[in-house]
């Protein structure tokens, strides 16, 4: 079962006005190296090699809603897909959400799939992130 982890620096970055999750450009990138919760920016992580349909820096995520009700904040993301084309992607286990608008690409959180995944030529990997953050 996939689990979501939030980077330690995220709440401080929100408090300091680094993120506007409702309007900033958010991206998912792939890695097979376990991210440290103490990492703060994308450059702290090891991304899989670009190619075969995977673009360096990952793919832009559509924010379905960014809202607060009764003191509970939720960030809801639309489903998105990565598709291998012309060969397989490098193995990945972690899908990292980061803010591409923020200086230095500030990290938000990541999904751990529990085991490495190989995406072979012609096949899609669909991510249904849904509610990524609640009460952040």
Coordinates of N, CA and C in Angstrom, one line a residue:
X1 N 0.8 -1.2 0.0 CA 0.0 0.0 0.0 C 0.9 1.2 0.0
X2 N 0.5 2.2 -0.8 CA 1.3 3.4 -0.9 C 1.0 4.3 0.3
X3 N 2.1 4.9 0.8 CA 2.0 5.8 1.9 C 2.5 7.2 1.6
X4 N 1.9 8.2 2.1 CA 2.4 9.6 1.9 C 3.2 10.1 3.1
X5 N 4.3 10.7 2.8 CA 5.2 11.3 3.8 C 5.3 12.8 3.5
X6 N 5.3 13.7 4.5 CA 5.5 15.1 4.2 C 6.9 15.5 4.7
X7 N 7.6 16.3 3.9 CA 9.0 16.7 4.3 C 8.9 17.7 5.5
X8 N 9.8 17.5 6.4 CA 9.9 18.3 7.7 C 9.8 19.8 7.4
X9 N 10.5 20.3 6.3 CA 10.6 21.7 6.0 C 9.3 22.3 5.5
X10 N 8.3 21.5 5.1 CA 7.1 22.0 4.4 C 6.3 23.0 5.3
X11 N 6.0 22.6 6.5 CA 5.2 23.5 7.4 C 5.9 24.9 7.6
X12 N 7.2 24.9 7.8 CA 7.9 26.1 8.0 C 7.8 26.9 6.7
X13 N 8.0 26.3 5.5 CA 7.9 27.0 4.2 C 6.5 27.6 4.0
X14 N 5.5 26.9 4.5 CA 4.1 27.4 4.3 C 4.0 28.7 5.2
X15 N 4.5 28.6 6.5 CA 4.4 29.7 7.4 C 5.2 30.9 6.9
X16 N 6.2 30.7 6.1 CA 7.1 31.8 5.6 C 6.6 32.3 4.3
X17 N 5.5 31.8 3.8 CA 5.0 32.2 2.5 C 5.6 31.7 1.2
X18 N 6.3 30.6 1.4 CA 7.0 30.0 0.2 C 6.0 29.4 -0.8
X19 N 4.9 28.8 -0.2 CA 4.0 28.1 -1.1 C 2.6 28.8 -1.2
X20 N 2.1 28.8 -2.4 CA 0.7 29.1 -2.6 C 0.1 27.9 -3.4
X21 N -0.3 26.8 -2.6 CA -0.6 25.6 -3.3 C -1.8 25.6 -4.2
X22 N -2.6 26.7 -4.1 CA -3.7 26.8 -5.0 C -3.4 27.3 -6.4
X23 N -2.2 28.0 -6.5 CA -1.8 28.6 -7.8 C -0.4 28.3 -8.2
X24 N 0.5 27.9 -7.4 CA 1.8 27.5 -7.8 C 1.8 26.3 -8.7
X25 N 2.9 26.1 -9.5 CA 3.1 25.0 -10.3 C 3.7 23.9 -9.5
X26 N 2.9 22.8 -9.3 CA 3.4 21.6 -8.6 C 3.7 20.5 -9.6
X27 N 4.8 19.7 -9.2 CA 5.2 18.6 -10.1 C 5.4 17.4 -9.3
X28 N 5.2 16.2 -9.9 CA 5.6 14.9 -9.4 C 6.9 14.5 -10.2
X29 N 7.9 14.1 -9.5 CA 9.1 13.5 -10.1 C 9.3 12.1 -9.5
X30 N 10.1 11.3 -10.2 CA 10.3 9.9 -9.8 C 11.7 9.7 -9.3
X31 N 11.9 8.9 -8.2 CA 13.2 8.5 -7.7 C 13.1 7.1 -7.2
X32 N 14.2 6.4 -7.2 CA 14.3 5.1 -6.6 C 15.1 5.1 -5.3
X33 N 15.6 6.3 -4.9 CA 16.4 6.5 -3.7 C 15.5 7.1 -2.6
X34 N 15.4 6.4 -1.5 CA 14.5 6.9 -0.4 C 14.8 8.4 0.0
X35 N 13.8 9.3 -0.2 CA 14.1 10.7 0.2 C 14.2 10.8 1.8
X36 N 15.0 11.6 2.2 CA 15.1 11.9 3.7 C 14.1 13.0 4.0
X37 N 13.4 12.8 5.1 CA 12.4 13.8 5.5 C 13.0 15.1 5.8
X38 N 14.3 15.2 6.0 CA 15.0 16.4 6.3 C 15.4 17.2 5.0
X39 N 15.2 16.6 3.9 CA 15.5 17.2 2.6 C 14.6 18.4 2.5
X40 N 15.0 19.5 1.8 CA 14.2 20.7 1.6 C 13.9 21.1 0.2
X41 N 14.9 20.8 -0.7 CA 14.7 21.2 -2.1 C 15.0 20.0 -3.1
X42 N 14.4 20.1 -4.3 CA 14.5 19.0 -5.3 C 16.0 18.6 -5.5
X43 N 16.9 19.5 -5.5 CA 18.3 19.2 -5.7 C 18.9 18.2 -4.6
X44 N 18.2 18.1 -3.5 CA 18.7 17.2 -2.4 C 18.4 15.7 -2.8
X45 N 17.6 15.5 -3.8 CA 17.1 14.1 -4.2 C 17.8 13.6 -5.4
X46 N 17.7 12.3 -5.6 CA 18.3 11.7 -6.8 C 17.1 11.2 -7.7
X47 N 16.9 12.0 -8.8 CA 15.8 11.7 -9.7 C 16.3 10.6 -10.7
X48 N 15.3 9.8 -11.2 CA 15.6 8.8 -12.2 C 16.1 9.5 -13.5
X49 N 16.8 8.8 -14.3 CA 17.3 9.4 -15.6 C 16.2 9.7 -16.5
X50 N 16.2 10.9 -17.1 CA 15.2 11.2 -18.1 C 15.4 10.4 -19.4
X51 N 14.3 10.2 -20.1 CA 14.3 9.4 -21.3 C 13.2 8.4 -21.3
X52 N 12.9 7.9 -22.6 CA 11.8 6.9 -22.8 C 10.5 7.4 -22.3
X53 N 10.2 8.7 -22.5 CA 8.9 9.3 -22.1 C 9.0 10.0 -20.7
X54 N 10.0 9.9 -20.0 CA 10.1 10.6 -18.7 C 11.0 11.8 -18.9
X55 N 10.4 13.0 -18.5 CA 11.1 14.3 -18.6 C 11.7 14.6 -17.3
X56 N 13.0 15.1 -17.4 CA 13.7 15.6 -16.2 C 12.8 16.6 -15.5
X57 N 12.7 16.4 -14.2 CA 11.9 17.3 -13.4 C 10.5 16.8 -13.2
X58 N 10.1 15.8 -13.9 CA 8.8 15.2 -13.8 C 7.7 15.9 -14.5
X59 N 6.5 15.7 -14.1 CA 5.3 16.2 -14.8 C 4.5 17.1 -13.9
X60 N 3.9 18.1 -14.5 CA 3.0 19.0 -13.8 C 1.8 18.4 -13.3
X61 N 1.4 18.7 -12.1 CA 0.2 18.1 -11.5 C -0.9 19.2 -11.5
X62 N -2.2 18.8 -11.8 CA -3.3 19.7 -11.7 C -3.9 19.6 -10.3
X63 N -4.0 20.8 -9.7 CA -4.6 20.9 -8.4 C -6.1 21.0 -8.6
X64 N -6.9 20.0 -8.1 CA -8.3 20.0 -8.2 C -8.9 21.0 -7.2
X65 N -8.4 21.0 -6.0 CA -8.9 22.0 -5.0 C -7.8 22.2 -3.9
X66 N -7.8 23.4 -3.5 CA -6.9 23.8 -2.4 C -7.8 24.6 -1.5
X67 N -8.3 24.0 -0.4 CA -9.3 24.7 0.4 C -9.2 24.3 1.9
X68 N -9.9 25.1 2.7 CA -9.9 24.9 4.1 C -11.4 25.0 4.5
X69 N -11.8 24.1 5.4 CA -13.1 24.1 6.0 C -13.0 23.7 7.4
X70 N -13.5 24.6 8.3 CA -13.5 24.4 9.7 C -12.1 24.2 10.3
X71 N -11.1 24.8 9.7 CA -9.8 24.7 10.2 C -9.0 23.5 9.6
X72 N -9.6 22.7 8.7 CA -9.0 21.6 8.1 C -8.6 21.9 6.7
X73 N -7.3 21.9 6.3 CA -6.9 22.2 5.0 C -6.7 20.9 4.2
X74 N -7.1 21.0 2.9 CA -7.0 19.8 2.0 C -6.4 20.3 0.7
X75 N -5.5 19.5 0.2 CA -4.9 19.7 -1.2 C -5.3 18.5 -2.0
X76 N -6.2 18.6 -3.0 CA -6.6 17.5 -3.8 C -6.0 17.6 -5.2
X77 N -5.4 16.6 -5.6 CA -4.7 16.6 -6.9 C -5.4 15.6 -7.9
X78 N -5.5 16.0 -9.2 CA -6.1 15.2 -10.2 C -5.2 14.0 -10.5
X79 N -5.8 13.0 -11.0 CA -5.0 11.8 -11.5 C -4.1 12.2 -12.6
X80 N -2.9 11.6 -12.7 CA -2.0 11.9 -13.8 C -1.3 10.6 -14.2
X81 N -0.7 10.5 -15.4 CA 0.0 9.3 -15.8 C 1.4 9.6 -16.4
X82 N 2.3 8.7 -16.1 CA 3.6 8.6 -16.8 C 3.5 7.5 -17.8
X83 N 4.0 7.6 -19.0 CA 3.9 6.5 -20.0 C 5.3 6.3 -20.6
X84 N 5.7 5.1 -20.5 CA 7.0 4.7 -21.1 C 6.9 4.7 -22.7
X85 N 7.9 5.3 -23.4 CA 7.8 5.3 -24.8 C 9.2 5.2 -25.4
X86 N 9.4 4.1 -26.2 CA 10.8 3.9 -26.8 C 11.7 3.1 -25.9
X87 N 11.2 2.6 -24.8 CA 12.0 1.8 -23.8 C 11.4 2.0 -22.4
X88 N 12.0 1.3 -21.5 CA 11.5 1.4 -20.1 C 12.0 2.6 -19.3
X89 N 11.3 3.0 -18.3 CA 11.8 4.0 -17.4 C 12.8 3.3 -16.5
X90 N 13.6 4.0 -15.9 CA 14.5 3.5 -14.8 C 13.5 3.1 -13.7
X91 N 13.9 2.1 -12.9 CA 13.1 1.7 -11.7 C 12.8 2.9 -10.8
X92 N 11.6 2.9 -10.2 CA 11.3 4.0 -9.2 C 10.4 3.4 -8.2
X93 N 10.5 3.9 -7.0 CA 9.7 3.5 -5.9 C 8.9 4.7 -5.2
X94 N 9.5 5.9 -5.4 CA 9.0 7.1 -4.7 C 8.6 8.1 -5.7
X95 N 7.4 8.7 -5.5 CA 6.9 9.8 -6.3 C 6.9 11.1 -5.5
X96 N 7.7 12.0 -5.8 CA 7.9 13.2 -5.0 C 7.1 14.4 -5.5
X97 N 6.4 15.1 -4.6 CA 5.7 16.3 -5.0 C 6.5 17.5 -4.6
X98 N 6.8 18.4 -5.5 CA 7.5 19.6 -5.2 C 6.9 20.8 -5.8
X99 N 7.3 22.0 -5.4 CA 6.8 23.2 -5.9 C 7.8 23.8 -6.9
X100 N 7.4 23.8 -8.1 CA 8.3 24.2 -9.2 C 8.3 25.8 -9.3
X101 N 7.3 26.4 -8.7 CA 7.3 27.9 -8.7 C 8.2 28.4 -7.6
X102 N 8.3 27.8 -6.5 CA 9.2 28.3 -5.4 C 10.7 28.2 -5.7
X103 N 11.4 29.2 -5.2 CA 12.8 29.2 -5.4 C 13.4 27.9 -5.0
X104 N 14.3 27.3 -5.8 CA 15.0 26.1 -5.5 C 14.1 24.8 -5.5
X105 N 12.9 25.0 -6.0 CA 12.0 23.8 -6.1 C 11.8 23.1 -4.7
X106 N 11.1 23.9 -3.8 CA 10.8 23.4 -2.4 C 10.0 22.1 -2.4
X107 N 10.4 21.2 -1.6 CA 9.8 19.9 -1.5 C 8.5 20.0 -0.6
X108 N 7.5 19.2 -1.0 CA 6.3 19.1 -0.2 C 6.2 17.7 0.5
X109 N 6.1 16.7 -0.3 CA 6.0 15.3 0.3 C 6.3 14.3 -0.8
X110 N 6.1 13.0 -0.4 CA 6.4 11.9 -1.4 C 5.5 10.7 -1.1
X111 N 5.3 9.9 -2.1 CA 4.5 8.7 -2.0 C 5.5 7.6 -2.1
X112 N 5.4 6.6 -1.1 CA 6.3 5.4 -1.1 C 5.4 4.3 -1.5
X113 N 5.8 3.6 -2.6 CA 5.0 2.5 -3.1 C 5.4 1.2 -2.4
X114 N 6.5 1.2 -1.6 CA 6.8 0.0 -0.8 C 7.8 -0.9 -1.6
X115 N 7.9 -0.8 -2.9 CA 8.8 -1.6 -3.7 C 9.1 -0.9 -5.0
X116 N 10.2 -1.2 -5.6 CA 10.5 -0.6 -6.9 C 9.6 -1.0 -8.0
X117 N 9.3 -0.1 -8.9 CA 8.4 -0.4 -10.0 C 9.1 -0.2 -11.3
X118 N 8.9 -1.1 -12.3 CA 9.5 -0.9 -13.6 C 8.4 -0.6 -14.6
X119 N 8.4 0.5 -15.2 CA 7.4 0.9 -16.2 C 8.0 0.6 -17.6
X120 N 7.5 -0.4 -18.3 CA 8.0 -0.9 -19.5 C 7.4 -0.2 -20.7
X121 N 8.1 -0.2 -21.9 CA 7.7 0.5 -23.1 C 6.3 0.3 -23.4
X122 N 5.6 1.4 -23.7 CA 4.2 1.4 -24.1 C 3.2 1.4 -23.0
X123 N 3.6 1.2 -21.7 CA 2.7 1.1 -20.6 C 2.7 2.4 -19.8
X124 N 1.4 2.7 -19.3 CA 1.3 3.9 -18.4 C 1.3 3.5 -17.0
X125 N 1.7 4.4 -16.1 CA 1.6 4.3 -14.7 C 0.7 5.5 -14.3
X126 N -0.5 5.2 -13.8 CA -1.4 6.2 -13.4 C -1.4 6.4 -11.9
X127 N -1.2 7.7 -11.5 CA -1.2 8.1 -10.1 C -2.5 8.8 -9.8
X128 N -3.2 8.2 -8.9 CA -4.5 8.8 -8.4 C -4.2 9.3 -7.0
X129 N -3.5 10.4 -6.9 CA -3.0 11.0 -5.6 C -4.2 11.4 -4.8
X130 N -5.3 12.0 -5.4 CA -6.4 12.4 -4.6 C -6.1 13.5 -3.6
X131 N -6.5 13.3 -2.4 CA -6.2 14.2 -1.3 C -4.8 13.9 -0.8
X132 N -3.9 14.8 -1.2 CA -2.4 14.6 -0.9 C -2.1 15.1 0.5
X133 N -2.7 16.2 0.9 CA -2.5 16.8 2.2 C -3.8 17.0 2.9
X134 N -3.9 16.7 4.1 CA -5.0 17.1 5.0 C -4.5 17.6 6.3
X135 N -5.0 18.8 6.6 CA -4.6 19.5 7.9 C -3.1 19.7 8.0
X136 N -2.5 20.1 6.9 CA -1.1 20.4 6.8 C -0.7 21.5 7.7

